Amino acid sequence: MSFVVQPAQAHSPSSLGSPSLSSESSHSGKSLRSVAPRYLRIGTAVAGGGHHVDQPYPDPFTYDKPYRKVLAKEFNSASPENQMKWEFIHPERNRYNFGPADAIVRFARENGQVVRGHTLLWHSQNPAWLNEGTFTKAELRQILKSHIFTVVGRYKGKIQQWDVANEIFNENGEYRQENIWIRELGPGIIADAFRWAHEADPRAKLFLNDYGVEWPGVKVDAYEALAKQLLAQRVPLHGFASQAHLSMRYGAPDQLAGVLQRFDNLGLETAITELDVRMDLPEGGVPTAEQLTTQATYYKTVLDACLAVDSCHSFTIWGFTDKYSWVPVFFPTEGAATVMWDDFTRKPAYYTLRDTLARALR
Ligand code: 9MR
């Protein structure tokens, strides 16, 4: 994906902010986390780093007080959006930058939130010193091992789930050759990453995480085969997660429960880790009431899938306000992908999630 920088548009059309699928009054004033069943964590990405760096606003998590208030009130799980990625936390070979990640972990602790660590082995957002360096295979392996022990070790006991391997297969179900670790060291490195992470924090649940796995297909088949293989080798793999970056261009994720169930059947945990639902914006940039209703049903379909599968204990949306969404930066004609407008007023999707959580079996 390439960077297309476009400042976020500020809007909160009052006529469209009113709920259509469900009503504000039924749980008015209550938060998502407060109505959710106790076994289910409700999470969000915590905005900072990545695309935010090029936007005309200061670091959201650090400086936006109203943002922090909503973050603390609505969610009981937090995923650093970029702050634990290699380029951010390990910017030079012999220097780590823990400050921003530490601040999120502290905030989470103060607000009764667990943290999802993201991520340890990925093809993207790696620092230049790693991408452009010349290393022997033995050195590369040592670099990965030492990174995992350092980062996972630092947050030992403070991370509920780690996305150990992120987006390792392409759409054809083949290992991604742009992943430096897989390309240089072979896919066997994935098992090592899980073993090292487990050694560094034996209580953290270790996940495979990807997008494009919301419908059955070769990519899901590849993950299922890998999961079986790792489990047979007694590798400490604990979970499979669907990111669920959805676009209303491609239809509702109505087979997601079936996909998650396949991993549940292997004895794994499952999770939704990065849900958002983008749409083509009409001229003027304001979604129609009908689009917002459709968006709410997509959000509900994903939550229902998680609720239907026993092992799904973590449901995370990739940001809660359009003000900071990655979507318009990467897809310039699409947007409005989150559950709140720029000023944190709620969209129908928010109320639908809250009603669905309140009605869920406990
Ligand atoms: O939301 C993240 C954005 O700030 C970064 O610029 C971008 C760079 O790749 O990554 C975004 O988060 C991604 C996540 O880490 C992995 N799954 C896809 C997410 C959206 O691109």
Coordinates of N, CA and C in Angstrom, one line a residue, residues 60 67 120 132 141 147 168 253 255 270 285 310:
P60 N -2.2 11.7 18.6 CA -3.6 11.6 19.2 C -3.6 11.1 20.7
Y67 N -10.3 12.5 23.3 CA -10.0 11.1 22.8 C -9.6 10.1 23.9
L120 N 5.2 -8.8 16.0 CA 6.6 -9.2 16.1 C 7.3 -9.7 14.8
E132 N 17.6 -2.5 4.8 CA 18.7 -2.2 3.9 C 20.0 -2.7 4.4
R141 N 18.7 -14.1 12.2 CA 18.0 -14.9 13.2 C 18.2 -14.4 14.6
H147 N 15.2 -9.2 19.5 CA 14.0 -8.3 19.5 C 12.9 -8.9 20.2
I168 N 1.3 -13.2 7.1 CA 2.4 -14.0 6.5 C 2.1 -14.7 5.2
P253 N -19.7 -9.9 5.8 CA -18.8 -11.0 6.1 C -19.7 -12.1 6.8
Q255 N -19.8 -15.3 6.4 CA -19.3 -16.6 6.7 C -18.2 -16.6 7.7
T270 N -9.8 -17.6 19.3 CA -10.0 -16.8 18.1 C -10.3 -15.3 18.6
G285 N -18.6 14.1 0.7 CA -17.9 13.3 1.7 C -18.8 12.8 2.9
D310 N -17.3 -20.1 20.7 CA -16.9 -20.1 22.1 C -15.6 -19.5 22.4

